[in-house]
Coordinates of C-alpha atoms (C1' of nucleotides) in Angstrom, one line a residue:
Chain A
M1 CA 0.2 0.0 -0.2
S2 CA 1.6 3.5 -1.2
E3 CA 0.8 6.9 0.3
L4 CA -2.2 7.2 -0.5
L5 CA -3.7 10.5 -1.3
N6 CA -5.8 11.8 2.0
P7 CA -9.5 12.2 0.2
E8 CA -10.9 14.7 3.2
R9 CA -8.4 17.5 2.8
P10 CA -8.7 19.7 -0.3
M11 CA -5.6 18.2 -2.6
R12 CA -2.5 21.3 -3.4
A13 CA -3.1 22.4 -6.7
D14 CA -0.3 20.3 -8.6
A15 CA -1.3 17.3 -7.4
R16 CA -5.4 18.1 -8.6
R17 CA -3.6 19.1 -12.0
N18 CA -1.4 15.7 -11.7
R19 CA -4.9 13.6 -11.3
L20 CA -6.8 15.5 -14.3
L21 CA -3.6 14.5 -16.5
I22 CA -3.7 10.7 -15.4
L23 CA -7.5 10.3 -15.9
Q24 CA -6.7 12.1 -19.5
A25 CA -4.1 9.9 -20.1
A26 CA -5.8 6.8 -19.1
C27 CA -9.1 7.6 -21.1
E28 CA -7.0 8.4 -24.2
L29 CA -5.0 4.9 -24.2
F30 CA -7.5 2.9 -22.7
A31 CA -9.6 3.8 -25.7
S32 CA -6.8 3.8 -29.1
D33 CA -7.0 0.3 -29.7
R34 CA -4.9 -1.8 -26.9
P35 CA -1.6 -3.1 -27.2
E36 CA -2.3 -3.8 -23.3
V37 CA -1.9 -0.5 -21.9
Q38 CA 0.6 -0.5 -19.0
M39 CA 0.2 1.8 -15.6
D40 CA 3.5 3.4 -16.9
D41 CA 2.5 4.4 -20.2
V42 CA -0.1 5.9 -18.2
A43 CA 2.4 7.6 -16.1
R44 CA 4.4 8.9 -19.5
R45 CA 1.6 10.1 -21.1
A46 CA 0.5 12.3 -18.1
G47 CA 3.9 13.1 -17.6
V48 CA 4.4 11.8 -13.8
G49 CA 6.3 9.3 -12.4
V50 CA 4.6 5.9 -11.6
G51 CA 4.5 6.4 -8.0
T52 CA 2.1 9.4 -8.4
V53 CA -0.4 7.3 -10.6
Y54 CA -0.3 4.9 -7.3
R55 CA -0.4 7.8 -5.2
H56 CA -3.9 9.1 -6.9
F57 CA -5.0 5.5 -7.6
P58 CA -4.4 2.5 -5.1
D59 CA -4.3 0.2 -8.1
K60 CA -5.2 -0.4 -11.8
Q61 CA -8.8 -1.3 -10.8
A62 CA -9.3 1.7 -9.0
L63 CA -8.0 4.2 -12.2
M64 CA -10.9 2.6 -14.6
G65 CA -13.1 2.3 -11.7
E66 CA -12.9 5.9 -12.1
L67 CA -14.2 6.0 -15.2
V68 CA -17.2 4.3 -14.6
R69 CA -18.4 6.2 -11.7
E70 CA -17.7 8.9 -13.8
R71 CA -19.9 7.3 -16.5
F72 CA -23.0 6.0 -14.0
G73 CA -22.8 9.6 -12.7
F74 CA -23.9 10.5 -16.5
F75 CA -26.2 7.7 -16.9
N76 CA -28.0 9.3 -13.1
E77 CA -28.5 12.6 -14.7
T78 CA -29.9 10.8 -17.8
L79 CA -32.4 8.9 -15.4
A80 CA -33.0 12.2 -13.3
D81 CA -33.6 14.1 -16.5
A82 CA -36.7 11.5 -17.6
L83 CA -38.0 11.9 -14.5
A84 CA -37.7 15.3 -14.2
D85 CA -40.0 15.7 -17.3
E86 CA -43.7 15.0 -15.7
G87 CA -45.4 15.3 -19.0
A88 CA -43.7 13.1 -21.4
D89 CA -44.8 9.6 -22.0
P90 CA -43.8 7.3 -19.1
F91 CA -42.7 4.4 -21.6
E92 CA -41.0 6.6 -23.8
A93 CA -39.3 8.6 -20.8
L94 CA -37.4 5.2 -20.0
A95 CA -36.8 3.9 -23.7
G96 CA -35.3 7.4 -24.2
A97 CA -33.4 7.4 -21.5
L98 CA -32.2 3.8 -21.9
R99 CA -31.3 5.0 -25.5
T100 CA -29.2 7.6 -24.1
T101 CA -27.1 6.1 -21.6
A102 CA -25.9 3.2 -24.1
A103 CA -25.4 5.9 -26.7
S104 CA -22.8 7.2 -24.0
M105 CA -21.3 3.9 -24.2
A106 CA -21.1 3.3 -27.6
D107 CA -19.1 6.8 -27.8
D108 CA -16.7 5.7 -24.7
A109 CA -14.3 3.3 -25.7
A110 CA -12.3 3.9 -22.5
T111 CA -15.4 3.3 -20.2
R112 CA -15.9 0.4 -22.2
F113 CA -12.7 -1.3 -21.8
A114 CA -13.3 -0.8 -18.0
F115 CA -16.5 -2.4 -17.9
T116 CA -15.6 -5.4 -19.8
S117 CA -11.8 -5.9 -18.4
G118 CA -11.9 -4.6 -15.2
G119 CA -13.0 -6.8 -12.8
E120 CA -15.0 -7.3 -9.1
G121 CA -12.9 -3.8 -8.2
V122 CA -14.1 -1.4 -11.0
F123 CA -17.5 -1.6 -9.8
A124 CA -17.2 -1.6 -6.4
H125 CA -15.4 1.5 -7.1
A126 CA -18.6 3.1 -8.2
A127 CA -21.0 1.3 -5.9
E128 CA -22.3 4.5 -4.3
E129 CA -22.8 5.8 -8.3
M130 CA -24.6 2.1 -8.8
D131 CA -27.5 2.3 -6.1
A132 CA -28.4 5.9 -6.9
F133 CA -28.7 4.4 -10.8
T134 CA -30.8 1.9 -8.9
G135 CA -32.8 4.3 -7.1
L136 CA -33.7 6.5 -10.1
S137 CA -35.0 3.6 -12.6
S138 CA -36.8 2.3 -10.0
T139 CA -39.0 5.4 -10.3
L140 CA -38.8 5.1 -13.8
V141 CA -40.5 1.7 -13.8
A142 CA -42.9 2.4 -11.5
R143 CA -44.6 5.0 -13.7
A144 CA -44.5 3.2 -17.0
K145 CA -46.1 0.0 -15.4
A146 CA -48.4 2.1 -13.7
A147 CA -49.5 3.7 -16.9
G148 CA -49.9 0.1 -18.4
E149 CA -46.9 0.1 -20.9
L150 CA -44.2 -1.7 -19.2
M151 CA -44.9 -5.6 -18.9
P152 CA -45.6 -6.0 -15.1
E153 CA -42.8 -9.3 -15.2
F154 CA -40.2 -6.7 -15.6
E155 CA -38.5 -5.3 -12.9
A156 CA -36.1 -2.1 -12.2
E157 CA -33.5 -4.7 -11.3
D158 CA -33.4 -6.0 -14.8
I159 CA -32.0 -3.0 -16.4
P160 CA -28.4 -3.3 -15.3
M161 CA -28.9 -6.5 -16.8
V162 CA -30.0 -5.9 -19.9
M163 CA -28.0 -3.0 -20.5
C164 CA -25.3 -4.8 -19.9
G165 CA -26.2 -7.3 -22.6
V166 CA -26.2 -4.3 -24.8
C167 CA -22.7 -3.1 -23.8
A168 CA -21.7 -6.5 -25.0
A169 CA -23.1 -5.8 -28.8
I170 CA -20.7 -2.8 -28.5
D171 CA -17.9 -4.5 -29.4
K172 CA -15.3 -3.6 -32.1
R173 CA -13.9 -6.9 -32.5
H174 CA -17.6 -7.9 -34.2
P175 CA -18.3 -5.1 -36.7
G176 CA -21.7 -6.5 -37.6
W177 CA -22.8 -6.3 -34.5
D178 CA -25.7 -3.1 -34.1
W179 CA -26.2 -2.6 -30.8
R180 CA -29.5 -0.1 -31.5
H181 CA -30.9 -3.2 -32.9
H182 CA -30.4 -5.1 -30.3
L183 CA -31.8 -2.5 -27.9
E184 CA -34.5 -2.1 -29.7
L185 CA -35.4 -5.9 -29.8
V186 CA -35.1 -5.3 -25.5
L187 CA -37.4 -2.8 -25.3
R188 CA -39.8 -4.6 -28.1
G189 CA -39.8 -7.4 -25.5
M190 CA -40.1 -4.9 -22.1
R191 CA -43.3 -3.1 -23.8
A192 CA -46.8 -4.3 -22.8
G193 CA -48.6 -6.5 -24.5
P194 CA -51.5 -8.9 -25.2
Chain B
M1 CA 7.5 -20.3 -30.1
S2 CA 8.1 -23.5 -28.8
E3 CA 7.5 -27.4 -30.4
L4 CA 4.2 -27.3 -31.2
L5 CA 3.2 -30.7 -31.6
N6 CA 2.2 -31.4 -35.3
P7 CA -1.4 -31.8 -35.9
E8 CA -1.0 -33.9 -38.7
R9 CA -0.2 -37.6 -37.4
P10 CA -1.8 -39.3 -34.6
M11 CA -0.6 -38.2 -31.3
R12 CA 1.3 -40.9 -29.2
A13 CA -0.6 -42.3 -26.2
D14 CA 1.1 -40.3 -23.5
A15 CA 0.4 -37.0 -25.4
R16 CA -3.0 -37.6 -26.0
R17 CA -3.4 -38.6 -22.4
N18 CA -1.5 -35.5 -21.1
R19 CA -3.6 -33.5 -23.4
L20 CA -6.8 -34.5 -21.5
L21 CA -5.3 -34.2 -18.2
I22 CA -4.5 -31.0 -19.0
L23 CA -7.8 -29.5 -20.5
Q24 CA -9.4 -31.3 -17.2
A25 CA -7.3 -29.0 -15.2
A26 CA -7.7 -26.1 -17.1
C27 CA -11.7 -26.8 -16.5
E28 CA -11.6 -27.1 -12.5
L29 CA -9.0 -25.0 -12.4
F30 CA -10.9 -22.0 -14.6
A31 CA -14.5 -23.0 -12.9
S32 CA -13.3 -22.6 -9.4
D33 CA -13.9 -19.3 -8.2
R34 CA -10.8 -17.6 -9.4
P35 CA -7.6 -16.1 -8.0
E36 CA -6.1 -15.9 -10.9
V37 CA -5.5 -19.2 -12.8
Q38 CA -1.8 -19.3 -14.1
M39 CA 0.0 -21.9 -16.6
D40 CA 1.8 -23.3 -14.1
D41 CA -1.5 -24.3 -11.6
V42 CA -2.6 -25.9 -14.7
A43 CA 0.7 -27.4 -15.4
R44 CA 1.1 -28.9 -11.9
R45 CA -3.0 -29.7 -11.4
A46 CA -2.5 -32.1 -14.7
G47 CA 0.7 -33.8 -13.5
V48 CA 3.1 -31.9 -16.1
G49 CA 5.9 -29.8 -16.7
V50 CA 4.8 -25.9 -17.9
G51 CA 6.3 -26.8 -21.1
T52 CA 4.0 -29.6 -21.6
V53 CA 1.6 -27.7 -21.4
Y54 CA 2.8 -24.9 -24.5
R55 CA 3.5 -28.0 -26.6
H56 CA 0.0 -28.7 -26.7
F57 CA -1.5 -25.1 -26.5
P58 CA 0.3 -22.3 -28.0
D59 CA -0.5 -19.9 -25.4
K60 CA -2.8 -19.3 -22.4
Q61 CA -5.6 -18.0 -25.1
A62 CA -5.3 -20.9 -27.1
L63 CA -5.8 -23.3 -24.1
M64 CA -9.0 -21.3 -23.1
G65 CA -10.0 -21.2 -27.1
E66 CA -10.5 -24.9 -26.8
L67 CA -13.2 -24.5 -24.6
V68 CA -14.8 -22.1 -26.4
R69 CA -14.3 -24.2 -29.6
E70 CA -15.8 -27.7 -27.8
R71 CA -18.8 -25.2 -26.4
F72 CA -19.5 -24.6 -30.0
G73 CA -19.4 -27.7 -30.9
F74 CA -22.2 -28.5 -28.5
F75 CA -23.9 -25.4 -30.1
N76 CA -24.3 -27.1 -33.3
E77 CA -25.1 -30.2 -32.3
T78 CA -27.8 -28.7 -30.5
L79 CA -29.2 -26.3 -33.7
A80 CA -29.2 -29.6 -35.5
D81 CA -31.2 -31.7 -33.3
A82 CA -33.6 -28.5 -34.2
L83 CA -33.2 -28.9 -37.5
A84 CA -33.9 -32.4 -37.5
D85 CA -37.2 -31.9 -35.7
E86 CA -39.3 -31.1 -39.1
G87 CA -42.9 -31.6 -37.5
A88 CA -41.8 -29.0 -34.7
D89 CA -42.8 -25.0 -34.4
P90 CA -40.4 -23.4 -36.0
F91 CA -40.6 -20.5 -33.8
E92 CA -40.5 -22.8 -30.8
A93 CA -37.5 -25.1 -32.8
L94 CA -35.5 -21.6 -32.3
A95 CA -36.1 -20.7 -29.0
G96 CA -35.6 -24.2 -27.2
A97 CA -31.8 -24.5 -29.2
L98 CA -31.6 -20.9 -27.5
R99 CA -32.9 -22.3 -24.1
T100 CA -30.3 -25.0 -24.1
T101 CA -27.6 -23.5 -25.8
A102 CA -28.0 -20.7 -22.7
A103 CA -28.6 -23.0 -20.3
S104 CA -25.3 -25.4 -21.1
M105 CA -23.3 -21.8 -20.7
A106 CA -25.2 -21.5 -17.7
D107 CA -23.5 -25.0 -16.2
D108 CA -20.2 -24.2 -17.7
A109 CA -18.3 -21.7 -15.8
A110 CA -15.0 -22.7 -17.3
T111 CA -15.8 -21.8 -20.3
R112 CA -18.0 -18.8 -19.3
F113 CA -14.3 -17.2 -17.9
A114 CA -12.8 -18.4 -21.2
F115 CA -15.3 -16.3 -23.2
T116 CA -15.2 -13.1 -20.9
S117 CA -11.9 -12.8 -19.6
G118 CA -9.8 -14.3 -22.9
G119 CA -9.7 -12.2 -25.8
E120 CA -9.5 -12.1 -29.7
G121 CA -7.1 -15.3 -29.7
V122 CA -9.9 -17.5 -28.1
F123 CA -12.4 -16.6 -30.5
A124 CA -9.9 -17.0 -33.5
H125 CA -9.3 -21.0 -32.2
A126 CA -13.2 -21.4 -32.7
A127 CA -13.4 -19.7 -35.8
E128 CA -14.4 -23.1 -37.7
E129 CA -17.3 -23.9 -34.8
M130 CA -18.3 -20.6 -35.3
D131 CA -19.2 -20.3 -39.1
A132 CA -20.7 -23.7 -39.0
F133 CA -23.2 -22.4 -36.0
T134 CA -24.1 -19.2 -38.4
G135 CA -24.9 -21.5 -41.3
L136 CA -26.9 -23.6 -38.5
S137 CA -28.5 -20.5 -37.4
S138 CA -29.9 -18.9 -40.6
T139 CA -31.3 -21.9 -41.6
L140 CA -34.0 -21.9 -38.6
V141 CA -34.3 -18.5 -38.5
A142 CA -35.3 -19.1 -41.8
R143 CA -38.2 -21.5 -41.4
A144 CA -39.2 -19.1 -38.3
K145 CA -39.8 -16.2 -40.8
A146 CA -41.1 -18.2 -43.4
A147 CA -43.8 -19.1 -40.4
G148 CA -44.3 -15.8 -40.0
E149 CA -43.5 -16.4 -36.6
L150 CA -40.6 -14.6 -36.2
M151 CA -40.5 -10.6 -36.7
P152 CA -38.7 -9.7 -40.0
E153 CA -36.1 -7.4 -38.8
F154 CA -34.5 -9.9 -36.8
E155 CA -31.8 -11.7 -38.9
A156 CA -29.4 -14.4 -37.8
E157 CA -26.2 -12.4 -37.1
D158 CA -28.3 -11.0 -34.5
I159 CA -28.1 -14.8 -32.7
P160 CA -24.3 -14.3 -31.4
M161 CA -24.9 -10.9 -30.4
V162 CA -28.3 -11.3 -28.4
M163 CA -26.7 -14.5 -27.0
C164 CA -23.6 -12.5 -26.2
G165 CA -25.9 -10.4 -24.1
V166 CA -27.8 -13.3 -22.5
C167 CA -24.2 -14.5 -21.3
A168 CA -23.4 -11.2 -19.5
A169 CA -26.2 -12.0 -17.7
I170 CA -24.8 -15.4 -16.5
D171 CA -22.6 -13.8 -13.8
K172 CA -21.9 -14.8 -10.8
R173 CA -20.6 -11.3 -9.1
H174 CA -24.4 -10.0 -9.6
P175 CA -26.8 -13.3 -7.5
G176 CA -30.0 -10.9 -8.4
W177 CA -29.3 -11.5 -12.4
D178 CA -31.8 -14.3 -14.1
W179 CA -30.3 -15.2 -17.3
R180 CA -33.4 -16.9 -18.1
H181 CA -35.6 -13.7 -17.6
H182 CA -33.3 -12.4 -19.7
L183 CA -33.9 -14.7 -22.3
E184 CA -37.7 -15.1 -22.4
L185 CA -37.6 -11.2 -22.4
V186 CA -35.2 -11.0 -25.8
L187 CA -37.6 -14.2 -27.4
R188 CA -40.4 -11.7 -26.6
G189 CA -39.2 -8.9 -28.5
M190 CA -37.8 -11.3 -31.2
R191 CA -41.5 -12.8 -31.8
A192 CA -43.5 -11.6 -34.7
G193 CA -46.6 -8.9 -33.4
P194 CA -48.7 -6.4 -34.5
Chain C
dA1 C1' 2.7 17.6 0.8
dC2 C1' 3.6 14.9 -2.8
dC3 C1' 6.8 13.6 -7.0
dT4 C1' 10.2 10.4 -8.7
dG5 C1' 11.7 6.0 -10.6
dA6 C1' 14.9 2.0 -9.4
dA7 C1' 13.8 -2.1 -7.2
dC8 C1' 10.7 -6.1 -6.8
dA9 C1' 7.2 -9.6 -7.3
dC10 C1' 4.6 -12.2 -10.2
dC11 C1' 3.2 -14.6 -14.0
dG12 C1' 3.4 -16.2 -19.0
dT13 C1' 6.7 -18.2 -21.9
dT14 C1' 10.8 -20.3 -23.7
dC15 C1' 14.8 -23.3 -24.3
dA16 C1' 18.9 -26.6 -22.9
dA17 C1' 18.8 -31.1 -20.8
dG18 C1' 16.6 -35.3 -20.6
dT19 C1' 13.8 -40.1 -21.4
Chain D
dA1 C1' 9.1 -37.7 -30.3
dC2 C1' 7.6 -36.1 -26.2
dC3 C1' 8.6 -34.4 -21.6
dT4 C1' 10.9 -30.9 -17.4
dG5 C1' 11.2 -27.3 -15.4
dA6 C1' 14.8 -23.4 -14.3
dA7 C1' 15.6 -19.2 -16.5
dC8 C1' 13.9 -15.1 -18.7
dA9 C1' 10.8 -11.0 -19.7
dC10 C1' 7.2 -8.2 -18.9
dC11 C1' 4.5 -5.7 -16.4
dG12 C1' 1.9 -4.1 -11.4
dT13 C1' 2.9 -1.9 -7.3
dT14 C1' 6.3 -0.4 -3.7
dC15 C1' 9.8 2.1 -1.2
dA16 C1' 13.5 5.0 0.0
dA17 C1' 15.6 9.2 -1.4
dG18 C1' 13.7 13.5 -3.5
dT19 C1' 11.7 18.8 -3.5

DNA sequence: ACCTGAACACCGTTCAAGT
DNA sequence: ACCTGAACACCGTTCAAGT
């Protein structure tokens, strides 16, 4: 265990700057078509020593986890926006939010890399944001059900599962795969029907 | 590059036996809840030297790839069975085959590990079986479409994509996730409707 | 208070020596 | 013809020395 930064007190200006440089370097490297990104690479591109990377992020998983955490932050904003629009059709509000979250993943190769090639620790790092996500999607699901537009067997807890499935379809190794098509299929399955 | 076995000539009896022991050891170790399986571990459990593992499989990806290859062999048997049953309802034939293949993945933690944590090379190893899979599923899809039971926008090439999504739901890290539920949702979406 | 980078540990892979 | 396992290379992580 290295000399991790104390998250309580405010960072010194150079530390705050380094943290940003590291995150930015990680994004660029994870997004660029891999030949396996190393911590040394991240440090070099950020213009800092490896030790500094470890001072900000206890290990590689935490570095990846930060990308996941930030993206869940965006997911939550998206769901909150959908909730705020009281007049909208409840099913379309949910569907639209899911389309937006999926599209944001499709645009973010770095976080996709973190999602798939990081393990348990990556998600542990984003636990708080993931809880918020569950809360927000429960409300959206409840509204759509109340409107009779969502099939009753569908639960809010199914959302991370199906979205994870849709994410699996965003895979540069399979250029034929169409995640939008996959998502529409799932939405079709979710819709209440005879 | 080590002294890879010549795949043309038949193996010596001890080599054939070792190959089986290595595969079996790999299965057991990949299936057991990870602390990262190493090639040395596989060799030790199989009772051979590491060099022997590399003699049979050029690298770790190839070892994982062999598990994937074998499972696709099973998938293809399943699809062939569904095709052979001419009297069956075409949509249910397809749906049943997908349920069987998914269930076999749910029972096989080792191959799931290979699917998710292996990279490009793992699938390259199984290319031939995957082509056969595409061919078989095209026929099943064509029949279900001809019967008017499958929505016209669904293509045979979508099957690996959606099954990959279902596989993502079979994840011990998320005990709440229900892959059967996910698959039924997708099947519901696939079905022809108004 | 934070940074640096050489050193360490771990694990995939090879290869010289064996039967 | 096939096997063995010590040795090598690579990469995640640490820590003693710096500012």
